[in-house]
Amino acid sequence: MQQQDPEPAGETEPVAGAPRRPATIYDVARAAGLATSTVSRTFSNPTRVSARTREHVHAVAEQLGYQPNPLARALPSGRTRTVALIVADITNPHFFGIIRGAEEQVRAAGFTLILGDSKESPELEARHVEQLSRSVDGFLIAASRMADDSIRELASHRLTLINRQVDGYSSAIVDVVDGTRQIVEHLASLGHTSLVYLAGPRRSWLAAQRWHALRTAARALGLTATRLGPFPPTMHGGGAAADAALGSKTTAAVAHNDLLGIGVLRRFAERGVGVPSDISVVGYDDIFGADFCSPPLTTLAGPFEELGRAGVDLLLRARGPERRGPQPQQLVLPAHLVIRGSTGPAPG
Amino acid sequence: MQQQDPEPAGETEPVAGAPRRPATIYDVARAAGLATSTVSRTFSNPTRVSARTREHVHAVAEQLGYQPNPLARALPSGRTRTVALIVADITNPHFFGIIRGAEEQVRAAGFTLILGDSKESPELEARHVEQLSRSVDGFLIAASRMADDSIRELASHRLTLINRQVDGYSSAIVDVVDGTRQIVEHLASLGHTSLVYLAGPRRSWLAAQRWHALRTAARALGLTATRLGPFPPTMHGGGAAADAALGSKTTAAVAHNDLLGIGVLRRFAERGVGVPSDISVVGYDDIFGADFCSPPLTTLAGPFEELGRAGVDLLLRARGPERRGPQPQQLVLPAHLVIRGSTGPAPG
DNA sequence: TTAGGTCGCCCTATTGCGGTA
DNA sequence: GTACCGCAATAGGGCGACCTA
């Protein structure tokens, strides 16, 4: 090891000013005339040290610019005060809210956020988890593409899911069933009697949920529902999705997400199909841009930042005093339909 | 903690199957009949171990499921194999490309990415750096809002800047000067003789560069250039910016970024101002949405993912064998103008 | 007894130096 | 002298056990 320090014949480091080697509890203890353990307790268990001593230690620490080394702290305890967030696709604006919310809450708890992108790959997702397992106190997985069983195989890791539910794990999702019902009621009230679902990735739990909810709600209201796809959940995927929707002769298309929905709108514009005069389009997520595409997209908005924050809370709470097993919580946050120009009365 | 189950008088750990305590070099060393140092070297400095021994160690390690503990590895060596990326505003889609590129490259190098949001605050930025300094091998700061001197005070940390240049530090930026020239030439060729710059945050280095480049290019081509603002670089800020632009009687507005530009377009639409018939609008960044707002936004696109990747490369290369001081590199990547519907011939 | 303080081992890997063929 | 390998110090702090007024 050898700190590189008071060496005159300089090596690696630049300028002056900054202290070479960061102060440790040893330095603080020596300067304060105390044992290192006393210094340690001052920071990690302050009640076990007298007020006088505590202040003294703080003063000396401040003066020396001492800051506990998080690594040294984490090594024996196993607590890294770090959380990993793994998202299915970092380019999808849908995740930005989740990332932002999680980052915020993680910081608020004095933790650090590690970010990983699984690029829609369940394998990469699992690899991420394995590689980070020792460096992290827990995982947050948003829109996991792993199969339920694969998730269970990771059981030994502390894990909270976002927009995915698996028995035995904490999760935070937006209310797909109620949200989807809002979509279908809206379309029904506009006189539509049939709709198509432009499906998302086969491995997406959310896609399955949405389709299921759509079909159920449609039945309840006497509409027919058809599933087309799957399509890649990107703007690019909207081209094929739009054409498929046209082929189906329906009057209303519900896209798996806004990315796909906006892609559909573009394709319709290219082909001269009127929205909503010829066909209505609905999306999910209310992503950035859904309000200024043309026509603006009717979509199901969810509290995604809150989802991120709640995910962190669930994860961190699991370490609480009552660490009696996982006691998983399945949180469901409300969604609400944002009606914009892409939906209108059924033609004819 | 605690899986919910079988342990009778159990303590911490769960189920069957999984090995209780992860294997350490001690376990491997014992099983292989070697010293821990040999095992350690097998993984961290393979050439210093004979091929026979190496294979033996690998075999034993494999069998025991041994994986080096990254924390324990980092403590004595000081190398955490982790990089922190700090962005000025995580909600600005502009950064997504950078984040994605950085994440990709960091992973490719076998490192881990920590993400921080400074919320446009130089103080928070500095705090981030301080708090993470011990946990990270280096920092990537995108669009830093810190003053040059504050950045220099962080000198002891390994640091690479994205979209910001400071003497003595490595950086990767897009070519503002040339890019801005493209904008001005485009406007000049359409017959515009005056333009306004709708300015970004006062503390943004980029905003200063853009204005400077704009003024220089305008002069060279005989256009007048006026700066208005600053405005918050958000869609919301576009309202005031649009009104200010109208007040100036100009025929062309260059917005600090696309977020602001799209906000301007919306406001113009509300007020019945024709774009580009009454006024042309240009943005910077070519963010998600710039191609489907109405009218689609003419904007200066840059290779942002590449910026993220390059930033990581510069940072990691700094640790190379020739660790002769920082030897900073200032990388400048080309920008190109994407012409869309928001710019047209000057009216009249 | 209790509050304040001290000792010394724990965690897991790295690495300089020295020893053995 | 050259390859290999092992000993033991080191990194920095947590924490239980024990000691003193």
XYZ file of C-alpha atoms (C1' of nucleotides) in Angstrom:
738
model
C 0.000 0.000 0.000
C 2.026 2.784 1.294
C 0.309 6.023 1.068
C 2.163 8.037 -1.423
C 2.615 10.870 0.936
C 5.053 13.200 2.469
C 7.432 12.266 -0.291
C 9.374 15.243 -1.532
C 10.243 13.738 -4.900
C 6.662 13.873 -6.137
C 4.997 11.099 -8.022
C 1.410 10.909 -9.073
C -0.222 13.972 -7.707
C -0.513 17.529 -8.817
C -0.643 20.801 -7.010
C -0.303 21.878 -3.451
C -3.124 22.804 -1.091
C -4.931 19.542 -0.533
C -3.728 17.265 2.247
C -1.965 14.237 0.845
C -3.399 11.426 2.881
C -6.946 11.741 4.222
C -7.204 11.785 8.003
C -8.254 8.586 9.757
C -9.656 7.886 13.184
C -6.087 7.217 14.253
C -5.076 10.745 13.439
C -8.102 12.100 15.206
C -7.543 9.894 18.233
C -3.925 10.904 18.532
C -4.699 14.575 18.156
C -7.497 14.327 20.675
C -5.552 12.196 23.129
C -8.102 9.390 23.030
C -8.455 5.831 21.871
C -9.593 5.156 18.330
C -12.620 3.322 19.557
C -13.799 6.418 21.331
C -13.531 8.330 18.118
C -15.317 5.593 16.256
C -18.202 5.615 18.717
C -18.459 9.357 18.521
C -19.527 8.908 14.943
C -21.304 5.593 14.871
C -22.886 5.494 18.332
C -22.754 8.984 19.818
C -24.801 8.240 22.938
C -22.008 6.132 24.293
C -19.688 9.068 24.588
C -19.936 12.025 26.942
C -21.005 15.342 25.502
C -17.697 16.927 26.364
C -15.699 14.220 24.686
C -18.011 14.207 21.740
C -17.560 17.880 21.094
C -13.872 17.628 21.521
C -13.684 14.831 19.008
C -15.852 16.707 16.579
C -13.679 19.761 16.856
C -10.497 17.816 16.242
C -12.078 15.870 13.406
C -13.264 19.037 11.759
C -9.870 20.581 12.038
C -8.192 17.585 10.502
C -10.833 17.311 7.838
C -11.632 13.811 8.963
C -14.371 11.907 7.190
C -15.098 8.262 7.858
C -13.992 6.053 5.019
C -17.171 4.427 3.711
C -15.281 1.404 2.453
C -13.648 0.671 5.735
C -16.993 1.089 7.358
C -18.709 -1.235 4.948
C -16.191 -4.034 5.001
C -16.835 -5.549 8.428
C -20.464 -4.556 8.685
C -21.513 -5.509 5.202
C -23.587 -2.338 5.038
C -22.501 -0.275 2.094
C -25.233 2.355 2.301
C -25.631 1.945 -1.399
C -28.606 0.938 -3.514
C -28.623 -0.213 -7.116
C -31.376 0.721 -9.523
C -31.654 -1.402 -12.623
C -33.887 -0.223 -15.416
C -35.016 -2.137 -18.458
C -34.081 0.569 -20.932
C -32.323 3.714 -19.979
C -33.307 5.438 -23.222
C -37.007 5.192 -22.527
C -38.167 8.476 -21.027
C -40.639 6.517 -18.993
C -37.845 5.630 -16.612
C -36.580 9.139 -16.090
C -39.207 9.880 -13.477
C -38.412 6.676 -11.665
C -34.689 7.354 -11.774
C -35.152 10.865 -10.555
C -37.429 9.862 -7.704
C -35.135 7.073 -6.642
C -32.037 9.221 -6.784
C -33.722 11.822 -4.644
C -34.888 9.438 -1.985
C -31.675 7.483 -1.897
C -29.760 10.665 -1.249
C -32.248 11.791 1.336
C -31.485 8.620 3.246
C -27.786 9.343 3.023
C -27.272 6.514 0.608
C -25.670 6.352 -2.803
C -27.320 5.258 -6.031
C -25.787 2.909 -8.543
C -27.452 2.828 -11.931
C -27.608 -0.087 -14.304
C -29.262 -0.599 -17.661
C -30.362 -4.077 -18.589
C -31.193 -3.232 -22.192
C -34.336 -5.331 -22.091
C -32.265 -8.413 -21.381
C -33.149 -10.688 -18.483
C -29.684 -12.193 -18.560
C -27.979 -8.846 -18.274
C -30.323 -8.014 -15.452
C -29.308 -11.080 -13.502
C -25.660 -10.449 -14.226
C -25.952 -6.940 -12.888
C -27.404 -8.235 -9.687
C -24.733 -10.837 -9.225
C -21.905 -8.479 -9.918
C -23.167 -5.837 -7.574
C -24.426 -8.067 -4.834
C -21.469 -7.474 -2.548
C -21.306 -3.758 -3.157
C -24.864 -2.887 -2.428
C -27.394 -3.087 0.370
C -30.267 -3.742 -1.958
C -31.676 -3.699 -5.442
C -34.443 -1.819 -7.099
C -35.481 -3.331 -10.399
C -37.755 -1.342 -12.633
C -39.846 -3.210 -15.167
C -37.899 -6.397 -14.698
C -37.818 -8.658 -17.698
C -36.818 -11.685 -15.684
C -39.161 -14.586 -15.198
C -40.688 -14.928 -11.742
C -38.543 -17.943 -11.042
C -35.347 -16.195 -12.007
C -36.200 -13.432 -9.612
C -36.775 -15.963 -6.885
C -33.359 -17.414 -7.505
C -31.950 -14.083 -6.494
C -33.844 -14.456 -3.253
C -30.824 -13.993 -1.069
C -30.502 -10.426 -2.177
C -32.607 -7.652 -0.833
C -34.848 -6.708 -3.665
C -37.751 -4.395 -4.412
C -39.585 -4.301 -7.695
C -40.993 -1.342 -9.557
C -43.809 -1.892 -11.994
C -43.682 -5.582 -11.454
C -45.221 -7.845 -8.870
C -43.874 -11.161 -7.697
C -45.165 -12.983 -4.651
C -42.908 -12.626 -1.693
C -41.250 -9.395 -2.825
C -41.973 -5.804 -2.080
C -43.098 -3.816 -5.042
C -44.508 -0.506 -6.121
C -46.647 -0.304 -9.223
C -49.192 2.004 -10.758
C -52.718 0.760 -10.755
C -52.978 -0.914 -14.139
C -56.448 -2.263 -13.634
C -58.077 0.933 -12.596
C -56.061 2.982 -15.038
C -56.936 0.753 -17.916
C -60.561 0.901 -16.936
C -60.350 4.669 -17.233
C -59.009 4.302 -20.743
C -61.726 1.922 -21.816
C -64.497 3.965 -20.243
C -63.213 7.017 -22.001
C -63.238 5.245 -25.341
C -66.649 3.731 -24.695
C -68.083 7.105 -23.802
C -66.861 8.372 -27.155
C -68.871 5.678 -28.882
C -66.099 3.244 -29.730
C -67.204 -0.354 -29.783
C -63.916 -2.041 -30.575
C -60.303 -1.460 -29.710
C -56.938 -2.981 -30.411
C -54.031 -3.282 -28.034
C -50.676 -2.719 -29.682
C -48.655 -5.006 -27.493
C -45.297 -4.468 -25.852
C -42.451 -6.935 -25.335
C -43.404 -10.523 -24.773
C -41.387 -10.681 -21.587
C -42.851 -7.556 -20.105
C -45.048 -8.287 -17.130
C -46.617 -4.910 -17.587
C -47.593 -5.682 -21.153
C -49.388 -8.790 -19.984
C -51.127 -6.887 -17.216
C -52.243 -4.169 -19.530
C -53.668 -6.525 -22.049
C -55.453 -8.506 -19.404
C -56.930 -5.401 -17.832
C -57.922 -4.068 -21.218
C -59.733 -7.200 -22.185
C -61.525 -7.407 -18.876
C -62.620 -3.786 -18.950
C -63.674 -4.044 -22.578
C -65.838 -7.059 -21.858
C -67.441 -5.351 -18.926
C -68.436 -2.468 -21.158
C -69.393 -4.512 -24.165
C -66.455 -3.613 -26.387
C -64.399 -6.029 -28.358
C -60.679 -6.023 -27.743
C -57.990 -7.483 -29.954
C -54.302 -7.814 -29.346
C -51.809 -7.096 -32.090
C -48.075 -7.450 -31.947
C -45.839 -7.614 -30.004
C -44.029 -4.539 -31.195
C -40.788 -3.066 -29.932
C -41.833 -0.440 -27.394
C -40.110 2.371 -29.254
C -41.136 5.133 -31.595
C -39.716 3.112 -34.393
C -41.978 0.221 -33.517
C -44.929 2.522 -34.040
C -44.686 2.208 -37.807
C -45.584 -1.440 -37.947
C -48.042 -1.050 -35.098
C -49.916 1.684 -36.933
C -50.178 -0.357 -40.074
C -51.401 -3.343 -38.138
C -54.007 -1.217 -36.429
C -55.266 0.063 -39.757
C -55.504 -3.451 -41.057
C -57.754 -4.361 -38.163
C -60.403 -1.790 -39.083
C -60.760 -0.723 -35.496
C -61.590 2.830 -34.423
C -59.399 2.930 -31.352
C -55.837 1.826 -30.664
C -54.309 1.534 -27.226
C -50.532 1.479 -27.450
C -48.394 -0.367 -24.942
C -46.637 2.871 -24.093
C -46.316 6.445 -25.247
C -43.167 5.793 -27.209
C -45.074 3.355 -29.348
C -48.111 5.636 -29.323
C -46.177 8.599 -30.639
C -44.636 6.402 -33.302
C -48.146 5.359 -34.294
C -49.251 8.974 -34.551
C -46.350 9.773 -36.819
C -47.119 6.893 -39.086
C -50.765 7.847 -39.276
C -49.761 11.380 -40.181
C -47.554 10.022 -42.954
C -50.345 7.894 -44.308
C -52.903 10.656 -44.080
C -54.979 8.873 -41.498
C -56.917 11.335 -39.352
C -56.466 11.201 -35.604
C -58.933 11.183 -33.966
C -61.331 11.554 -36.898
C -60.480 8.157 -38.364
C -58.980 6.477 -35.365
C -58.297 7.367 -31.744
C -54.955 6.624 -30.079
C -54.173 6.183 -26.398
C -50.840 5.554 -24.710
C -49.478 4.717 -21.307
C -47.050 6.709 -19.129
C -47.493 10.352 -20.118
C -43.844 10.688 -20.979
C -42.060 13.855 -21.921
C -43.349 14.827 -25.323
C -46.796 13.287 -25.021
C -48.222 16.764 -24.537
C -46.639 18.323 -27.583
C -46.724 15.693 -30.268
C -49.469 16.122 -32.818
C -52.077 15.594 -31.952
C -51.186 15.579 -28.268
C -51.534 12.087 -26.922
C -54.260 10.930 -24.590
C -52.442 8.760 -22.097
C -52.512 7.189 -18.702
C -50.292 9.166 -16.363
C -48.751 7.672 -13.277
C -46.792 9.067 -10.354
C -43.456 7.728 -11.501
C -41.200 9.828 -9.360
C -43.221 8.720 -6.426
C -42.831 5.167 -7.598
C -39.076 5.612 -7.462
C -39.206 7.146 -4.018
C -41.586 4.516 -2.717
C -39.382 1.772 -4.070
C -36.437 3.132 -2.155
C -38.516 3.445 0.977
C -39.703 -0.112 0.785
C -36.193 -1.321 0.216
C -34.673 0.676 3.025
C -37.477 0.053 5.450
C -36.821 -3.638 5.097
C -33.704 -3.017 7.145
C -35.717 -1.425 9.921
C -35.727 -2.441 13.576
C -38.439 -5.030 13.023
C -36.288 -6.989 10.672
C -38.611 -9.907 11.028
C -38.307 -11.392 7.595
C -39.190 -9.635 4.394
C -42.803 -8.866 5.243
C -43.164 -7.726 1.687
C -45.461 -4.903 0.801
C -47.175 -4.521 -2.524
C -47.815 -0.874 -3.088
C -50.271 0.243 -5.762
C -50.331 3.904 -6.675
C -53.203 5.503 -8.558
C -53.062 6.389 -12.233
C -55.115 8.991 -14.002
C -56.094 9.477 -17.580
C -54.903 12.629 -19.283
C -57.243 13.378 -22.147
C -55.702 15.160 -25.073
C -56.315 15.520 -28.768
C -55.583 11.993 -29.936
C -58.946 10.622 -28.857
C -62.345 11.655 -30.121
C -65.775 10.317 -31.062
C -65.881 7.123 -33.020
C -66.273 7.855 -36.724
C -69.455 7.092 -38.570
C -32.596 -9.580 6.079
C -33.795 -12.884 7.217
C -35.498 -14.961 4.737
C -38.740 -15.885 6.286
C -37.892 -19.432 7.085
C -36.495 -22.760 8.065
C -33.795 -22.009 10.558
C -34.769 -23.523 13.871
C -32.690 -21.572 16.301
C -31.487 -19.700 13.310
C -29.658 -16.468 13.223
C -29.097 -14.354 10.219
C -29.338 -16.567 7.263
C -31.941 -18.324 5.213
C -32.746 -21.453 3.369
C -30.739 -24.348 2.136
C -28.929 -24.537 -1.146
C -26.962 -21.328 -1.092
C -23.639 -21.346 0.720
C -23.928 -19.579 4.017
C -20.953 -17.350 3.990
C -19.388 -16.406 0.691
C -16.017 -18.040 0.166
C -12.930 -15.935 0.810
C -9.363 -16.258 -0.296
C -8.741 -18.008 3.005
C -11.149 -20.762 2.071
C -9.598 -21.070 -1.340
C -6.080 -21.008 0.058
C -6.854 -23.693 2.580
C -8.547 -25.911 0.037
C -5.703 -25.427 -2.405
C -2.981 -25.872 0.170
C -1.491 -22.445 -0.559
C -1.034 -19.124 1.112
C -3.676 -16.451 0.731
C -1.192 -14.197 -0.937
C -0.801 -16.682 -3.732
C -4.513 -16.859 -4.230
C -4.743 -13.108 -4.188
C -2.053 -12.779 -6.794
C -3.692 -15.363 -8.976
C -6.552 -12.956 -9.418
C -4.969 -9.572 -9.221
C -1.544 -10.187 -10.740
C -1.644 -13.527 -12.545
C 1.794 -13.297 -14.107
C 3.410 -13.608 -10.721
C 2.084 -17.102 -10.252
C 3.083 -20.183 -12.188
C 0.639 -21.506 -14.735
C 0.192 -24.727 -12.818
C -0.626 -22.990 -9.591
C -2.884 -20.556 -11.370
C -4.989 -23.286 -12.867
C -5.160 -25.107 -9.612
C -6.335 -22.003 -7.813
C -8.896 -21.289 -10.479
C -10.264 -24.777 -10.229
C -10.571 -24.644 -6.465
C -12.059 -21.157 -6.581
C -14.620 -22.215 -9.110
C -15.603 -25.180 -7.037
C -16.034 -23.059 -3.950
C -17.855 -20.366 -5.843
C -15.309 -17.845 -4.776
C -15.695 -14.280 -5.948
C -13.427 -11.499 -4.767
C -15.159 -9.089 -2.442
C -14.973 -5.714 -4.157
C -15.037 -3.839 -0.889
C -12.193 -5.703 0.630
C -10.319 -5.290 -2.569
C -10.867 -1.576 -2.612
C -9.870 -0.922 0.963
C -6.150 -1.582 0.806
C -5.694 -0.724 -2.833
C -7.798 2.395 -2.891
C -9.181 1.336 -6.245
C -12.911 0.968 -6.146
C -13.449 0.358 -9.848
C -16.305 2.774 -9.641
C -16.976 6.042 -11.426
C -19.436 8.746 -10.472
C -21.353 10.716 -13.066
C -22.859 13.961 -11.869
C -25.330 15.714 -14.110
C -26.699 19.210 -13.753
C -30.321 18.206 -14.139
C -31.462 14.675 -14.397
C -34.854 15.706 -15.807
C -33.350 17.289 -18.881
C -33.476 14.771 -21.720
C -30.273 16.256 -22.990
C -28.391 14.253 -20.395
C -29.925 10.925 -21.208
C -27.576 10.359 -24.087
C -24.615 11.203 -21.924
C -25.826 8.953 -19.152
C -26.421 6.112 -21.509
C -23.051 6.438 -23.166
C -21.263 6.667 -19.873
C -23.095 3.726 -18.384
C -22.218 1.628 -21.369
C -18.546 2.453 -21.366
C -18.183 2.170 -17.632
C -19.612 -1.318 -17.755
C -17.450 -2.226 -20.696
C -14.440 -1.405 -18.558
C -15.761 -3.618 -15.799
C -16.509 -0.639 -13.627
C -19.654 0.477 -11.865
C -21.508 3.749 -12.377
C -22.787 5.935 -9.595
C -25.257 8.598 -10.631
C -25.787 11.958 -8.983
C -28.023 14.901 -9.792
C -26.842 18.341 -8.799
C -30.127 20.066 -9.573
C -28.332 23.014 -11.137
C -26.641 23.757 -7.831
C -22.873 24.243 -7.675
C -22.931 23.618 -3.941
C -24.714 20.310 -4.301
C -22.271 19.390 -7.002
C -19.304 19.990 -4.723
C -21.006 18.143 -1.913
C -21.562 15.152 -4.138
C -17.918 15.069 -5.018
C -16.802 15.317 -1.429
C -19.151 12.659 -0.210
C -18.216 10.223 -2.895
C -14.531 10.953 -3.060
C -13.525 7.897 -1.077
C -15.909 5.545 -2.837
C -14.969 6.293 -6.364
C -11.945 6.203 -8.655
C -12.990 9.287 -10.538
C -15.669 11.775 -11.396
C -17.412 12.709 -14.570
C -19.217 16.006 -14.313
C -21.611 16.950 -17.057
C -22.376 20.626 -17.585
C -20.816 21.596 -14.307
C -22.241 24.713 -12.740
C -19.245 25.243 -10.515
C -16.903 28.153 -11.008
C -13.510 27.307 -12.453
C -11.853 27.955 -9.118
C -14.213 25.685 -7.251
C -13.391 22.938 -9.681
C -9.711 23.524 -9.108
C -10.233 23.154 -5.399
C -11.332 19.623 -6.095
C -7.997 19.100 -7.788
C -7.021 16.138 -5.694
C -9.784 14.103 -7.199
C -9.556 12.548 -10.572
C -11.989 14.465 -12.667
C -13.172 14.692 -16.262
C -15.598 17.285 -17.534
C -18.329 16.900 -20.089
C -19.524 19.956 -21.952
C -17.269 22.178 -19.936
C -13.644 23.115 -20.303
C -11.293 24.133 -17.535
C -7.549 24.422 -17.971
C -5.694 21.506 -16.543
C -8.584 19.054 -16.735
C -9.601 16.522 -19.308
C -12.866 17.268 -21.009
C -15.123 16.252 -23.851
C -17.397 18.805 -25.442
C -19.293 19.287 -28.651
C -17.946 21.902 -30.971
C -19.915 24.978 -29.955
C -18.102 27.370 -32.215
C -18.485 25.430 -35.387
C -21.984 24.298 -34.519
C -23.122 27.797 -33.783
C -21.623 28.970 -37.018
C -23.796 26.423 -38.798
C -26.850 27.872 -37.104
C -26.012 31.424 -38.017
C -25.137 30.561 -41.593
C -28.409 28.743 -41.938
C -30.332 31.762 -40.689
C -28.320 34.151 -42.816
C -28.946 32.097 -45.909
C -32.658 32.375 -45.208
C -32.360 36.122 -45.268
C -32.449 36.878 -41.566
C -30.471 39.930 -40.600
C -30.987 39.896 -36.847
C -31.275 37.235 -34.214
C -31.809 36.962 -30.499
C -30.243 34.467 -28.140
C -32.609 33.284 -25.450
C -30.050 32.699 -22.765
C -29.630 29.814 -20.395
C -28.548 29.832 -16.754
C -26.101 32.480 -15.730
C -23.747 29.922 -14.270
C -23.749 27.709 -17.308
C -20.418 27.720 -19.075
C -22.160 26.401 -22.135
C -24.584 29.305 -22.182
C -21.672 31.732 -22.171
C -19.924 29.831 -24.950
C -23.009 29.710 -27.068
C -23.664 33.386 -26.745
C -20.082 34.220 -27.487
C -19.990 31.986 -30.543
C -23.298 33.337 -31.724
C -22.180 36.919 -31.494
C -18.929 36.188 -33.240
C -20.562 34.286 -36.065
C -23.274 36.898 -36.438
C -20.720 39.681 -36.742
C -18.766 37.751 -39.300
C -21.881 37.421 -41.427
C -23.180 40.925 -40.838
C -26.125 39.984 -38.629
C -27.011 41.708 -35.396
C -27.258 39.516 -32.331
C -28.960 40.369 -29.059
C -29.033 38.412 -25.846
C -32.227 38.131 -23.827
C -32.695 36.445 -20.509
C -31.428 34.436 -18.746
C -34.340 32.036 -18.715
C -34.681 28.751 -16.885
C -33.637 26.119 -19.413
C -36.955 24.310 -19.250
C -40.106 24.140 -21.333
C -41.743 26.327 -18.789
C -39.090 28.976 -19.243
C -40.079 29.127 -22.892
C -43.144 31.221 -22.145
C -41.261 34.255 -20.950
C -38.549 33.697 -23.518
C -41.075 33.707 -26.361
C -42.653 36.909 -25.162
C -39.263 38.550 -24.815
C -38.351 37.483 -28.323
C -41.540 38.974 -29.702
C -40.845 42.212 -27.926
C -37.494 42.424 -29.637
C -39.009 42.463 -33.134
C -36.439 39.981 -34.355
C -37.117 37.421 -37.057
C -35.032 34.608 -35.588
C -34.641 33.251 -32.076
C -31.913 30.857 -31.002
C -32.857 29.140 -27.764
C -30.248 28.029 -25.251
C -31.516 24.486 -25.571
C -34.329 22.459 -27.051
C -36.311 22.382 -23.846
C -36.508 26.140 -23.948
C -37.013 26.083 -27.709
C -39.986 23.756 -27.508
C -41.444 25.920 -24.767
C -41.045 28.898 -27.066
C -42.831 27.098 -29.881
C -45.742 26.310 -27.630
C -46.049 29.866 -26.506
C -45.940 31.127 -30.055
C -48.680 28.701 -30.994
C -50.798 29.989 -28.135
C -50.290 33.566 -29.211
C -50.957 32.822 -32.846
C -47.446 33.697 -33.931
C -46.480 31.815 -37.073
C -43.345 29.692 -37.035
C -41.438 30.089 -39.276
C -43.616 32.568 -41.173
C -43.331 35.269 -38.507
C -40.263 34.073 -36.674
C -37.799 31.214 -36.956
C -36.721 29.197 -33.931
C -33.561 27.154 -33.416
C -32.510 25.053 -30.464
C -29.495 23.139 -29.222
C -29.136 19.412 -28.451
C -31.703 17.656 -30.645
C -33.365 16.072 -27.663
C -36.101 13.496 -27.730
C -39.186 15.276 -28.985
C -37.445 17.883 -31.089
C -38.466 15.936 -34.169
C -42.163 15.699 -33.366
C -43.104 18.979 -31.754
C -44.884 21.397 -34.043
C -43.341 22.575 -36.033
C -40.413 20.199 -35.669
C -37.469 22.057 -34.264
C -34.364 22.968 -36.193
C -31.574 22.244 -33.774
C -27.902 21.567 -33.366
C -27.374 17.865 -32.771
C -24.347 16.500 -31.009
C -22.960 13.012 -30.401
C -23.965 12.892 -26.759
C -23.662 9.197 -26.179
C -20.212 9.414 -27.596
C -19.525 12.290 -25.266
C -20.412 10.064 -22.348
C -18.246 7.253 -23.620
C -15.344 9.545 -24.379
C -15.584 11.083 -20.929
C -15.267 7.667 -19.351
C -12.335 6.816 -21.584
C -10.481 9.966 -20.695
C -11.116 9.372 -17.029
C -10.043 5.766 -17.067
C -7.087 6.297 -19.309
C -5.749 8.744 -16.778
C -5.030 5.740 -14.631
C -2.991 4.105 -17.323
C 0.587 2.918 -17.007
C 1.957 6.323 -17.883
C 0.394 7.952 -14.899
C 2.630 10.920 -15.447
C 0.415 13.525 -13.885
C -2.924 14.424 -15.368
C -1.748 15.172 -18.934
C -5.236 16.441 -19.622
C -6.882 16.094 -22.981
C -9.507 18.425 -24.325
C -11.682 16.530 -26.734
C -13.979 18.384 -29.130
C -16.565 16.397 -31.037
C -18.360 17.709 -34.109
C -21.931 18.969 -34.074
C -24.297 19.137 -36.996
C -27.358 21.180 -37.704
C -30.611 19.336 -38.187
C -32.902 21.481 -40.254
C -36.602 21.041 -39.602
C -39.751 23.043 -39.893
C -39.140 25.736 -37.308
C -36.841 27.762 -39.530
C -37.732 29.440 -42.804
C -37.176 32.551 -44.888
C -37.211 35.844 -43.060
C -40.618 37.487 -43.408
C -41.113 40.571 -45.517
C -24.680 0.722 39.169
C -23.702 3.402 35.447
C -21.427 6.308 32.420
C -17.186 6.846 30.104
C -13.216 4.791 28.284
C -9.835 1.193 26.687
C -8.318 -3.215 24.344
C -8.116 -5.976 20.800
C -10.120 -8.816 17.377
C -13.055 -8.796 13.096
C -13.843 -8.085 7.974
C -11.194 -9.529 3.277
C -7.893 -8.643 0.246
C -3.180 -6.293 -1.177
C 1.607 -6.181 -1.196
C 6.725 -5.432 0.376
C 10.067 -8.241 1.721
C 12.234 -12.326 2.538
C 12.807 -17.336 2.068
C 13.145 -21.668 -0.582
C 14.311 -24.417 -4.525
C 20.448 -15.653 -9.869
C 15.724 -16.624 -11.013
C 10.928 -18.166 -10.220
C 7.609 -18.946 -6.978
C 5.527 -18.647 -2.978
C 4.572 -17.355 2.084
C 4.691 -14.238 6.177
C 2.851 -10.595 8.174
C 1.845 -5.720 8.066
C -1.684 -2.839 6.209
C -6.117 -0.496 5.025
C -9.889 2.047 8.355
C -13.257 1.509 11.161
C -17.105 -1.545 14.060
C -18.006 -3.636 18.139
C -18.069 -6.797 22.106
C -15.740 -7.478 26.397
C -13.694 -5.548 29.997
C -11.974 -1.963 33.101
C -12.293 2.403 36.186
C -14.393 5.958 38.919
